[in-house]
Amino acid sequence: MNRNDDFHGQPAVNLLTSAGDRATVLLHGAHVVSWIPAGGDERLYLSERSAYGNGHAVRGGVPVIFPQFNQRGPDFSLPRHGFARTRRWQVKEDGVTAGSADTASVELMLLDDADTRAMWPHPFSLSLTVSLGAHCLDLALRVANTGASALAFTAALHTYLRVADIAQASVRGLQGVRCLDTVGNVGNAGSVGADADADLTFQGETDRIYYEVPGPLSLLAPDGVLEVAMEGFRDVVVWNPWADLSATLPDMPDDGYRRMLCIEAATIDQPVRLDAGRSWLGRQTLTAR
Ligand code: TA6
């Protein structure tokens, strides 16, 4: 069953499988704002103070970051994290499928227009396919170069995962991976190192770009494990603003940092270069164990 509803006044597609897995996707930014595995609880963090529509980036869920991650790239005239997350996408014709008993999906599209070309002078076609499976949310981002010349971009699925308490959460799978710690740095600055510890734990503001992550990650918490796998994306960003930065974010409760952790499938270190007519696919798959 798939329905079109309003979510904080925004047109949305609700996906529901007969097994009971549920997700909600806004047309604004093709933004997944909710994912509830069958028989389970909400697995995405969504700020109670988030704004919606009118060029706002939703604080939480899965912001689609394109064509530039943060301001880490050649084009500082772009908005931070690009423009895909604040534009109205369209549901692709025949893009909503009820699927089989335990699957459902919707495909949304974003094409270039005069506004995007004024910020980033390239024709493109973006597609995000959101698919529900048994305790699984799969996000597939396809970028096509529809122009006559080559283009380059960085991108991410800036996923806000919900945790009961960040102090009791850890991430497994990053040990020994080269990373850029950007806390306290701007632009492309930061210190590069590698995590010695088996699991990454959180005691303060964390903002790290892990380069060429070799395999799936696990978010470990007292209430269960969430596996984060990816394809096409090479890097992973781990972000928690902690108390001081949280207090400066108008769309985040002061204690919101305690209930969230961003684990973002990304391609940052090596921009994707597409010749005319070529396309690229990046996928993030979340599985609740
Ligand atoms: O992904 C981490 C990050 O780049 C942080 O540096 C912080 O800026 C975060 O994204 C949120 O950015 P936003 O523009 O959504 O407030």
PDB file of C-alpha atoms and ligand atoms in Angstrom:
ATOM      1  CA  MET A   1       0.000   0.000   0.000  1.00  0.00           C
ATOM      2  CA  ASN A   2       1.446   3.394  -0.901  1.00  0.00           C
ATOM      3  CA  ARG A   3      -0.362   6.625  -0.124  1.00  0.00           C
ATOM      4  CA  ASN A   4       0.246  10.285  -0.781  1.00  0.00           C
ATOM      5  CA  ASP A   5      -0.173  12.300   2.393  1.00  0.00           C
ATOM      6  CA  ASP A   6       0.890  15.568   3.864  1.00  0.00           C
ATOM      7  CA  PHE A   7       3.763  15.604   6.313  1.00  0.00           C
ATOM      8  CA  HIS A   8       4.030  18.946   8.144  1.00  0.00           C
ATOM      9  CA  GLY A   9       2.172  20.433   5.165  1.00  0.00           C
ATOM     10  CA  GLN A  10       4.547  18.817   2.659  1.00  0.00           C
ATOM     11  CA  PRO A  11       3.386  16.334  -0.013  1.00  0.00           C
ATOM     12  CA  ALA A  12       4.739  12.909   0.902  1.00  0.00           C
ATOM     13  CA  VAL A  13       4.621   9.310  -0.220  1.00  0.00           C
ATOM     14  CA  ASN A  14       4.002   6.723   2.499  1.00  0.00           C
ATOM     15  CA  LEU A  15       5.367   3.287   1.697  1.00  0.00           C
ATOM     16  CA  LEU A  16       3.933   0.284   3.520  1.00  0.00           C
ATOM     17  CA  THR A  17       4.489  -3.402   2.927  1.00  0.00           C
ATOM     18  CA  SER A  18       2.000  -6.056   3.946  1.00  0.00           C
ATOM     19  CA  ALA A  19       4.699  -7.292   6.335  1.00  0.00           C
ATOM     20  CA  GLY A  20       4.381  -3.931   8.132  1.00  0.00           C
ATOM     21  CA  ASP A  21       7.611  -2.136   7.147  1.00  0.00           C
ATOM     22  CA  ARG A  22       6.923   1.582   6.711  1.00  0.00           C
ATOM     23  CA  ALA A  23       8.694   4.672   5.322  1.00  0.00           C
ATOM     24  CA  THR A  24       7.732   8.261   4.475  1.00  0.00           C
ATOM     25  CA  VAL A  25       9.397  10.290   1.718  1.00  0.00           C
ATOM     26  CA  LEU A  26       8.808  13.988   1.057  1.00  0.00           C
ATOM     27  CA  LEU A  27       8.795  15.352  -2.471  1.00  0.00           C
ATOM     28  CA  HIS A  28      10.811  18.214  -0.957  1.00  0.00           C
ATOM     29  CA  GLY A  29      14.386  17.068  -1.358  1.00  0.00           C
ATOM     30  CA  ALA A  30      13.268  13.443  -1.950  1.00  0.00           C
ATOM     31  CA  HIS A  31      13.766  13.437   1.789  1.00  0.00           C
ATOM     32  CA  VAL A  32      13.134  10.211   3.693  1.00  0.00           C
ATOM     33  CA  VAL A  33      11.796  11.405   7.054  1.00  0.00           C
ATOM     34  CA  SER A  34      10.721   8.108   8.629  1.00  0.00           C
ATOM     35  CA  TRP A  35      11.571   4.412   8.489  1.00  0.00           C
ATOM     36  CA  ILE A  36       9.881   1.961  10.857  1.00  0.00           C
ATOM     37  CA  PRO A  37      10.764  -1.718  10.336  1.00  0.00           C
ATOM     38  CA  ALA A  38       7.883  -4.139  10.844  1.00  0.00           C
ATOM     39  CA  GLY A  39       7.192  -4.667  14.546  1.00  0.00           C
ATOM     40  CA  GLY A  40       9.885  -2.162  15.496  1.00  0.00           C
ATOM     41  CA  ASP A  41      10.435   1.496  16.332  1.00  0.00           C
ATOM     42  CA  GLU A  42      11.404   4.568  14.289  1.00  0.00           C
ATOM     43  CA  ARG A  43      15.046   4.190  13.214  1.00  0.00           C
ATOM     44  CA  LEU A  44      15.671   7.700  11.812  1.00  0.00           C
ATOM     45  CA  TYR A  45      16.199  10.831  13.894  1.00  0.00           C
ATOM     46  CA  LEU A  46      13.997  13.801  12.990  1.00  0.00           C
ATOM     47  CA  SER A  47      14.305  17.065  14.905  1.00  0.00           C
ATOM     48  CA  GLU A  48      11.069  18.289  16.449  1.00  0.00           C
ATOM     49  CA  ARG A  49      12.225  21.789  15.512  1.00  0.00           C
ATOM     50  CA  SER A  50      12.914  21.144  11.850  1.00  0.00           C
ATOM     51  CA  ALA A  51      11.480  23.572   9.313  1.00  0.00           C
ATOM     52  CA  TYR A  52       9.794  22.283   6.130  1.00  0.00           C
ATOM     53  CA  GLY A  53       9.515  23.566   2.558  1.00  0.00           C
ATOM     54  CA  ASN A  54      10.479  27.011   1.201  1.00  0.00           C
ATOM     55  CA  GLY A  55      14.126  26.201   0.662  1.00  0.00           C
ATOM     56  CA  HIS A  56      14.658  24.758   4.163  1.00  0.00           C
ATOM     57  CA  ALA A  57      16.818  21.664   4.655  1.00  0.00           C
ATOM     58  CA  VAL A  58      14.971  19.208   6.902  1.00  0.00           C
ATOM     59  CA  ARG A  59      17.004  18.499  10.071  1.00  0.00           C
ATOM     60  CA  GLY A  60      17.026  14.736  10.263  1.00  0.00           C
ATOM     61  CA  GLY A  61      15.964  11.801   8.112  1.00  0.00           C
ATOM     62  CA  VAL A  62      18.118  11.392   5.005  1.00  0.00           C
ATOM     63  CA  PRO A  63      19.127  14.648   3.280  1.00  0.00           C
ATOM     64  CA  VAL A  64      20.296  14.043  -0.313  1.00  0.00           C
ATOM     65  CA  ILE A  65      23.568  15.905  -0.749  1.00  0.00           C
ATOM     66  CA  PHE A  66      24.401  16.912  -4.358  1.00  0.00           C
ATOM     67  CA  PRO A  67      26.362  18.291  -6.247  1.00  0.00           C
ATOM     68  CA  GLN A  68      28.834  19.192  -3.482  1.00  0.00           C
ATOM     69  CA  PHE A  69      29.376  17.890   0.044  1.00  0.00           C
ATOM     70  CA  ASN A  70      29.429  20.729   2.566  1.00  0.00           C
ATOM     71  CA  GLN A  71      31.765  23.294   0.983  1.00  0.00           C
ATOM     72  CA  ARG A  72      34.494  20.746   0.323  1.00  0.00           C
ATOM     73  CA  GLY A  73      34.995  21.242  -3.321  1.00  0.00           C
ATOM     74  CA  PRO A  74      35.923  23.708  -6.034  1.00  0.00           C
ATOM     75  CA  ASP A  75      32.644  25.604  -6.091  1.00  0.00           C
ATOM     76  CA  PHE A  76      32.107  27.651  -2.975  1.00  0.00           C
ATOM     77  CA  SER A  77      29.261  29.557  -4.659  1.00  0.00           C
ATOM     78  CA  LEU A  78      27.029  26.520  -4.123  1.00  0.00           C
ATOM     79  CA  PRO A  79      24.884  26.390  -0.963  1.00  0.00           C
ATOM     80  CA  ARG A  80      26.450  24.240   1.761  1.00  0.00           C
ATOM     81  CA  HIS A  81      25.677  20.621   0.843  1.00  0.00           C
ATOM     82  CA  GLY A  82      24.421  21.680  -2.584  1.00  0.00           C
ATOM     83  CA  PHE A  83      20.841  22.233  -3.708  1.00  0.00           C
ATOM     84  CA  ALA A  84      19.227  18.778  -4.152  1.00  0.00           C
ATOM     85  CA  ARG A  85      17.942  18.616  -0.553  1.00  0.00           C
ATOM     86  CA  THR A  86      16.010  21.887  -0.796  1.00  0.00           C
ATOM     87  CA  ARG A  87      14.326  21.497  -4.187  1.00  0.00           C
ATOM     88  CA  ARG A  88      11.004  19.902  -5.106  1.00  0.00           C
ATOM     89  CA  TRP A  89      11.442  16.481  -6.698  1.00  0.00           C
ATOM     90  CA  GLN A  90       8.768  14.660  -8.658  1.00  0.00           C
ATOM     91  CA  VAL A  91       7.526  11.093  -8.311  1.00  0.00           C
ATOM     92  CA  LYS A  92       8.568   9.317 -11.473  1.00  0.00           C
ATOM     93  CA  GLU A  93       5.603   8.237 -13.564  1.00  0.00           C
ATOM     94  CA  ASP A  94       4.883   4.577 -12.650  1.00  0.00           C
ATOM     95  CA  GLY A  95       7.618   5.070 -10.009  1.00  0.00           C
ATOM     96  CA  VAL A  96       5.560   3.773  -7.077  1.00  0.00           C
ATOM     97  CA  THR A  97       5.498   0.015  -6.823  1.00  0.00           C
ATOM     98  CA  ALA A  98       3.663  -2.011  -4.217  1.00  0.00           C
ATOM     99  CA  GLY A  99       6.069  -4.787  -5.015  1.00  0.00           C
ATOM    100  CA  SER A 100       5.582  -8.185  -3.512  1.00  0.00           C
ATOM    101  CA  ALA A 101       4.356  -9.044  -0.015  1.00  0.00           C
ATOM    102  CA  ASP A 102       7.367  -7.574   1.728  1.00  0.00           C
ATOM    103  CA  THR A 103       8.663  -4.917  -0.645  1.00  0.00           C
ATOM    104  CA  ALA A 104       7.533  -1.454  -1.721  1.00  0.00           C
ATOM    105  CA  SER A 105       9.398   1.331  -3.477  1.00  0.00           C
ATOM    106  CA  VAL A 106       9.103   4.787  -4.937  1.00  0.00           C
ATOM    107  CA  GLU A 107      11.392   6.569  -7.405  1.00  0.00           C
ATOM    108  CA  LEU A 108      11.716  10.346  -7.348  1.00  0.00           C
ATOM    109  CA  MET A 109      13.413  12.524  -9.940  1.00  0.00           C
ATOM    110  CA  LEU A 110      15.110  15.927 -10.036  1.00  0.00           C
ATOM    111  CA  LEU A 111      16.218  17.565 -13.291  1.00  0.00           C
ATOM    112  CA  ASP A 112      18.291  20.664 -13.843  1.00  0.00           C
ATOM    113  CA  ASP A 113      16.514  23.962 -14.474  1.00  0.00           C
ATOM    114  CA  ALA A 114      17.481  27.620 -14.879  1.00  0.00           C
ATOM    115  CA  ASP A 115      17.915  28.014 -11.095  1.00  0.00           C
ATOM    116  CA  THR A 116      20.221  25.016 -10.715  1.00  0.00           C
ATOM    117  CA  ARG A 117      22.191  25.955 -13.830  1.00  0.00           C
ATOM    118  CA  ALA A 118      22.730  29.433 -12.393  1.00  0.00           C
ATOM    119  CA  MET A 119      24.383  27.765  -9.375  1.00  0.00           C
ATOM    120  CA  TRP A 120      26.016  24.828 -11.188  1.00  0.00           C
ATOM    121  CA  PRO A 121      26.221  25.050 -14.991  1.00  0.00           C
ATOM    122  CA  HIS A 122      25.511  21.414 -15.842  1.00  0.00           C
ATOM    123  CA  PRO A 123      22.447  19.542 -17.169  1.00  0.00           C
ATOM    124  CA  PHE A 124      21.760  16.484 -14.993  1.00  0.00           C
ATOM    125  CA  SER A 125      19.118  13.970 -14.009  1.00  0.00           C
ATOM    126  CA  LEU A 126      18.945  12.762 -10.398  1.00  0.00           C
ATOM    127  CA  SER A 127      16.926   9.762  -9.332  1.00  0.00           C
ATOM    128  CA  LEU A 128      16.408   8.449  -5.796  1.00  0.00           C
ATOM    129  CA  THR A 129      14.762   5.063  -5.429  1.00  0.00           C
ATOM    130  CA  VAL A 130      13.577   4.336  -1.875  1.00  0.00           C
ATOM    131  CA  SER A 131      12.888   0.642  -1.326  1.00  0.00           C
ATOM    132  CA  LEU A 132      11.503  -1.177   1.693  1.00  0.00           C
ATOM    133  CA  GLY A 133      12.352  -4.790   2.408  1.00  0.00           C
ATOM    134  CA  ALA A 134      12.157  -6.990   5.479  1.00  0.00           C
ATOM    135  CA  HIS A 135      13.636  -4.734   8.203  1.00  0.00           C
ATOM    136  CA  CYS A 136      15.580  -3.009   5.433  1.00  0.00           C
ATOM    137  CA  LEU A 137      15.634   0.454   3.855  1.00  0.00           C
ATOM    138  CA  ASP A 138      17.536   0.767   0.591  1.00  0.00           C
ATOM    139  CA  LEU A 139      18.345   4.143  -0.956  1.00  0.00           C
ATOM    140  CA  ALA A 140      19.723   4.219  -4.495  1.00  0.00           C
ATOM    141  CA  LEU A 141      20.903   7.567  -5.888  1.00  0.00           C
ATOM    142  CA  ARG A 142      21.538   7.696  -9.625  1.00  0.00           C
ATOM    143  CA  VAL A 143      23.236  10.685 -11.230  1.00  0.00           C
ATOM    144  CA  ALA A 144      23.127  11.040 -15.027  1.00  0.00           C
ATOM    145  CA  ASN A 145      25.068  13.579 -17.060  1.00  0.00           C
ATOM    146  CA  THR A 146      22.483  14.703 -19.618  1.00  0.00           C
ATOM    147  CA  GLY A 147      24.711  17.436 -21.002  1.00  0.00           C
ATOM    148  CA  ALA A 148      27.280  17.509 -23.790  1.00  0.00           C
ATOM    149  CA  SER A 149      30.381  17.962 -21.622  1.00  0.00           C
ATOM    150  CA  ALA A 150      31.921  16.206 -18.634  1.00  0.00           C
ATOM    151  CA  LEU A 151      30.977  17.127 -15.066  1.00  0.00           C
ATOM    152  CA  ALA A 152      32.277  16.308 -11.585  1.00  0.00           C
ATOM    153  CA  PHE A 153      30.373  16.160  -8.273  1.00  0.00           C
ATOM    154  CA  THR A 154      30.583  14.988  -4.701  1.00  0.00           C
ATOM    155  CA  ALA A 155      27.510  13.569  -2.979  1.00  0.00           C
ATOM    156  CA  ALA A 156      26.185  11.906   0.157  1.00  0.00           C
ATOM    157  CA  LEU A 157      23.149  10.373   1.789  1.00  0.00           C
ATOM    158  CA  HIS A 158      23.404  12.355   5.026  1.00  0.00           C
ATOM    159  CA  THR A 159      21.565   9.795   7.164  1.00  0.00           C
ATOM    160  CA  TYR A 160      20.487  10.776  10.690  1.00  0.00           C
ATOM    161  CA  LEU A 161      20.103   7.579  12.708  1.00  0.00           C
ATOM    162  CA  ARG A 162      18.083   7.600  15.909  1.00  0.00           C
ATOM    163  CA  VAL A 163      19.788   6.365  19.104  1.00  0.00           C
ATOM    164  CA  ALA A 164      18.375   6.193  22.637  1.00  0.00           C
ATOM    165  CA  ASP A 165      21.580   7.709  24.040  1.00  0.00           C
ATOM    166  CA  ILE A 166      24.692   8.620  22.019  1.00  0.00           C
ATOM    167  CA  ALA A 167      26.851   7.867  25.087  1.00  0.00           C
ATOM    168  CA  GLN A 168      25.825   4.194  24.776  1.00  0.00           C
ATOM    169  CA  ALA A 169      26.272   3.942  21.009  1.00  0.00           C
ATOM    170  CA  SER A 170      29.326   2.835  19.026  1.00  0.00           C
ATOM    171  CA  VAL A 171      30.241   2.205  15.399  1.00  0.00           C
ATOM    172  CA  ARG A 172      32.152  -0.922  14.308  1.00  0.00           C
ATOM    173  CA  GLY A 173      33.992  -1.225  11.004  1.00  0.00           C
ATOM    174  CA  LEU A 174      36.122   1.910  10.905  1.00  0.00           C
ATOM    175  CA  GLN A 175      39.220   0.596  12.681  1.00  0.00           C
ATOM    176  CA  GLY A 176      42.376   1.537  10.817  1.00  0.00           C
ATOM    177  CA  VAL A 177      40.505   3.520   8.141  1.00  0.00           C
ATOM    178  CA  ARG A 178      42.169   6.793   7.077  1.00  0.00           C
ATOM    179  CA  CYS A 179      40.038   9.710   8.194  1.00  0.00           C
ATOM    180  CA  LEU A 180      39.968  13.497   8.246  1.00  0.00           C
ATOM    181  CA  ASP A 181      38.930  14.928  11.603  1.00  0.00           C
ATOM    182  CA  THR A 182      37.301  18.239  10.711  1.00  0.00           C
ATOM    183  CA  VAL A 183      36.204  19.364  14.184  1.00  0.00           C
ATOM    184  CA  GLY A 184      37.411  22.933  14.640  1.00  0.00           C
ATOM    185  CA  ASN A 185      38.525  23.170  11.000  1.00  0.00           C
ATOM    186  CA  VAL A 186      36.951  24.884   7.997  1.00  0.00           C
ATOM    187  CA  GLY A 187      37.188  24.231   4.303  1.00  0.00           C
ATOM    188  CA  ASN A 188      39.315  21.227   3.464  1.00  0.00           C
ATOM    189  CA  ALA A 189      41.500  21.544   6.559  1.00  0.00           C
ATOM    190  CA  GLY A 190      41.763  18.924   9.278  1.00  0.00           C
ATOM    191  CA  SER A 191      44.059  16.262  10.708  1.00  0.00           C
ATOM    192  CA  VAL A 192      44.315  12.910   8.953  1.00  0.00           C
ATOM    193  CA  GLY A 193      44.788   9.766  11.009  1.00  0.00           C
ATOM    194  CA  ALA A 194      43.311   6.324  11.479  1.00  0.00           C
ATOM    195  CA  ASP A 195      41.144   4.940  14.249  1.00  0.00           C
ATOM    196  CA  ALA A 196      43.112   2.616  16.495  1.00  0.00           C
ATOM    197  CA  ASP A 197      40.147   1.451  18.517  1.00  0.00           C
ATOM    198  CA  ALA A 198      37.939  -1.420  17.419  1.00  0.00           C
ATOM    199  CA  ASP A 199      34.763   0.572  17.872  1.00  0.00           C
ATOM    200  CA  LEU A 200      34.230   4.325  17.534  1.00  0.00           C
ATOM    201  CA  THR A 201      32.565   5.729  20.645  1.00  0.00           C
ATOM    202  CA  PHE A 202      31.337   9.259  21.330  1.00  0.00           C
ATOM    203  CA  GLN A 203      32.355  11.635  24.095  1.00  0.00           C
ATOM    204  CA  GLY A 204      32.130  14.975  22.268  1.00  0.00           C
ATOM    205  CA  GLU A 205      31.614  16.717  18.911  1.00  0.00           C
ATOM    206  CA  THR A 206      32.519  14.287  16.171  1.00  0.00           C
ATOM    207  CA  ASP A 207      32.883  15.245  12.510  1.00  0.00           C
ATOM    208  CA  ARG A 208      35.043  12.818  10.568  1.00  0.00           C
ATOM    209  CA  ILE A 209      35.343  11.878   6.918  1.00  0.00           C
ATOM    210  CA  TYR A 210      36.545   8.276   6.567  1.00  0.00           C
ATOM    211  CA  TYR A 211      38.125   7.593   3.194  1.00  0.00           C
ATOM    212  CA  GLU A 212      37.635   4.366   1.187  1.00  0.00           C
ATOM    213  CA  VAL A 213      35.701   2.458   3.851  1.00  0.00           C
ATOM    214  CA  PRO A 214      36.202  -1.244   3.030  1.00  0.00           C
ATOM    215  CA  GLY A 215      32.924  -2.786   4.154  1.00  0.00           C
ATOM    216  CA  PRO A 216      29.608  -2.516   6.010  1.00  0.00           C
ATOM    217  CA  LEU A 217      29.432  -0.713   9.344  1.00  0.00           C
ATOM    218  CA  SER A 218      27.428  -1.621  12.427  1.00  0.00           C
ATOM    219  CA  LEU A 219      25.807   0.893  14.750  1.00  0.00           C
ATOM    220  CA  LEU A 220      25.784  -0.888  18.113  1.00  0.00           C
ATOM    221  CA  ALA A 221      23.409   0.226  20.870  1.00  0.00           C
ATOM    222  CA  PRO A 222      21.691  -1.436  23.864  1.00  0.00           C
ATOM    223  CA  ASP A 223      18.419  -1.667  21.889  1.00  0.00           C
ATOM    224  CA  GLY A 224      19.945  -3.432  18.915  1.00  0.00           C
ATOM    225  CA  VAL A 225      22.264  -3.332  15.919  1.00  0.00           C
ATOM    226  CA  LEU A 226      21.789  -1.413  12.687  1.00  0.00           C
ATOM    227  CA  GLU A 227      23.918  -2.465   9.716  1.00  0.00           C
ATOM    228  CA  VAL A 228      24.938   0.238   7.249  1.00  0.00           C
ATOM    229  CA  ALA A 229      26.133  -1.031   3.873  1.00  0.00           C
ATOM    230  CA  MET A 230      26.928   0.930   0.743  1.00  0.00           C
ATOM    231  CA  GLU A 231      27.747   0.534  -2.928  1.00  0.00           C
ATOM    232  CA  GLY A 232      29.251   3.124  -5.255  1.00  0.00           C
ATOM    233  CA  PHE A 233      29.963   5.519  -2.396  1.00  0.00           C
ATOM    234  CA  ARG A 234      33.585   5.258  -1.186  1.00  0.00           C
ATOM    235  CA  ASP A 235      33.655   7.385   1.943  1.00  0.00           C
ATOM    236  CA  VAL A 236      31.668   7.639   5.164  1.00  0.00           C
ATOM    237  CA  VAL A 237      31.012  10.708   7.292  1.00  0.00           C
ATOM    238  CA  VAL A 238      30.305  10.287  10.999  1.00  0.00           C
ATOM    239  CA  TRP A 239      28.807  13.379  12.641  1.00  0.00           C
ATOM    240  CA  ASN A 240      27.456  14.301  16.028  1.00  0.00           C
ATOM    241  CA  PRO A 241      27.351  18.034  16.860  1.00  0.00           C
ATOM    242  CA  TRP A 242      27.396  17.457  20.644  1.00  0.00           C
ATOM    243  CA  ALA A 243      26.056  20.022  23.138  1.00  0.00           C
ATOM    244  CA  ASP A 244      27.742  23.299  22.167  1.00  0.00           C
ATOM    245  CA  LEU A 245      27.057  23.081  18.426  1.00  0.00           C
ATOM    246  CA  SER A 246      23.575  21.653  19.008  1.00  0.00           C
ATOM    247  CA  ALA A 247      22.728  24.745  21.046  1.00  0.00           C
ATOM    248  CA  THR A 248      23.595  26.953  18.058  1.00  0.00           C
ATOM    249  CA  LEU A 249      21.345  25.083  15.604  1.00  0.00           C
ATOM    250  CA  PRO A 250      17.890  26.739  15.587  1.00  0.00           C
ATOM    251  CA  ASP A 251      16.277  23.612  14.085  1.00  0.00           C
ATOM    252  CA  MET A 252      17.724  21.240  16.701  1.00  0.00           C
ATOM    253  CA  PRO A 253      16.715  20.901  20.374  1.00  0.00           C
ATOM    254  CA  ASP A 254      19.644  21.630  22.712  1.00  0.00           C
ATOM    255  CA  ASP A 255      19.713  17.968  23.786  1.00  0.00           C
ATOM    256  CA  GLY A 256      18.944  16.625  20.299  1.00  0.00           C
ATOM    257  CA  TYR A 257      22.536  15.479  19.878  1.00  0.00           C
ATOM    258  CA  ARG A 258      21.969  12.814  22.523  1.00  0.00           C
ATOM    259  CA  ARG A 259      19.430  11.001  20.324  1.00  0.00           C
ATOM    260  CA  MET A 260      21.137  11.045  16.928  1.00  0.00           C
ATOM    261  CA  LEU A 261      24.188   9.979  14.979  1.00  0.00           C
ATOM    262  CA  CYS A 262      24.831  10.676  11.311  1.00  0.00           C
ATOM    263  CA  ILE A 263      26.436   7.815   9.385  1.00  0.00           C
ATOM    264  CA  GLU A 264      26.600   9.124   5.845  1.00  0.00           C
ATOM    265  CA  ALA A 265      27.431   7.183   2.699  1.00  0.00           C
ATOM    266  CA  ALA A 266      29.457   9.728   0.740  1.00  0.00           C
ATOM    267  CA  THR A 267      31.848  10.301  -2.092  1.00  0.00           C
ATOM    268  CA  ILE A 268      34.006  13.258  -1.117  1.00  0.00           C
ATOM    269  CA  ASP A 269      37.727  12.578  -1.409  1.00  0.00           C
ATOM    270  CA  GLN A 270      37.583  11.661  -5.094  1.00  0.00           C
ATOM    271  CA  PRO A 271      34.837  13.583  -6.915  1.00  0.00           C
ATOM    272  CA  VAL A 272      32.852  11.464  -9.371  1.00  0.00           C
ATOM    273  CA  ARG A 273      33.605  12.508 -12.949  1.00  0.00           C
ATOM    274  CA  LEU A 274      30.975  11.738 -15.561  1.00  0.00           C
ATOM    275  CA  ASP A 275      31.448  12.150 -19.295  1.00  0.00           C
ATOM    276  CA  ALA A 276      28.447  13.251 -21.351  1.00  0.00           C
ATOM    277  CA  GLY A 277      25.737  10.600 -21.339  1.00  0.00           C
ATOM    278  CA  ARG A 278      27.270   8.576 -18.494  1.00  0.00           C
ATOM    279  CA  SER A 279      25.656   7.839 -15.119  1.00  0.00           C
ATOM    280  CA  TRP A 280      26.720   6.802 -11.620  1.00  0.00           C
ATOM    281  CA  LEU A 281      24.925   4.875  -8.872  1.00  0.00           C
ATOM    282  CA  GLY A 282      25.441   5.243  -5.129  1.00  0.00           C
ATOM    283  CA  ARG A 283      23.498   3.088  -2.671  1.00  0.00           C
ATOM    284  CA  GLN A 284      23.073   2.978   1.106  1.00  0.00           C
ATOM    285  CA  THR A 285      21.300  -0.002   2.663  1.00  0.00           C
ATOM    286  CA  LEU A 286      20.160   0.055   6.288  1.00  0.00           C
ATOM    287  CA  THR A 287      19.231  -3.253   7.913  1.00  0.00           C
ATOM    288  CA  ALA A 288      17.768  -3.479  11.424  1.00  0.00           C
ATOM    289  CA  ARG A 289      19.100  -6.563  13.162  1.00  0.00           C
TER     290      ARG A 289
HETATM  291  O1  TA6 B   1      28.080  15.785   7.539  1.00  0.00           O
HETATM  292  C1  TA6 B   1      28.642  16.569   8.552  1.00  0.00           C
HETATM  293  C2  TA6 B   1      28.478  18.036   8.191  1.00  0.00           C
HETATM  294  O2  TA6 B   1      29.219  18.359   7.043  1.00  0.00           O
HETATM  295  C3  TA6 B   1      28.897  18.877   9.414  1.00  0.00           C
HETATM  296  O3  TA6 B   1      30.117  19.543   9.183  1.00  0.00           O
HETATM  297  C4  TA6 B   1      27.702  19.819   9.597  1.00  0.00           C
HETATM  298  O4  TA6 B   1      27.841  20.968   8.794  1.00  0.00           O
HETATM  299  C5  TA6 B   1      26.570  18.908   9.119  1.00  0.00           C
HETATM  300  O5  TA6 B   1      27.094  18.330   7.924  1.00  0.00           O
HETATM  301  C6  TA6 B   1      25.209  19.540   8.968  1.00  0.00           C
HETATM  302  O6  TA6 B   1      25.223  20.483   7.927  1.00  0.00           O
HETATM  303  P1  TA6 B   1      23.821  21.312   7.671  1.00  0.00           P
HETATM  304  O7  TA6 B   1      24.112  22.184   6.491  1.00  0.00           O
HETATM  305  O8  TA6 B   1      22.747  20.289   7.391  1.00  0.00           O
HETATM  306  O9  TA6 B   1      23.541  22.048   8.963  1.00  0.00           O
END
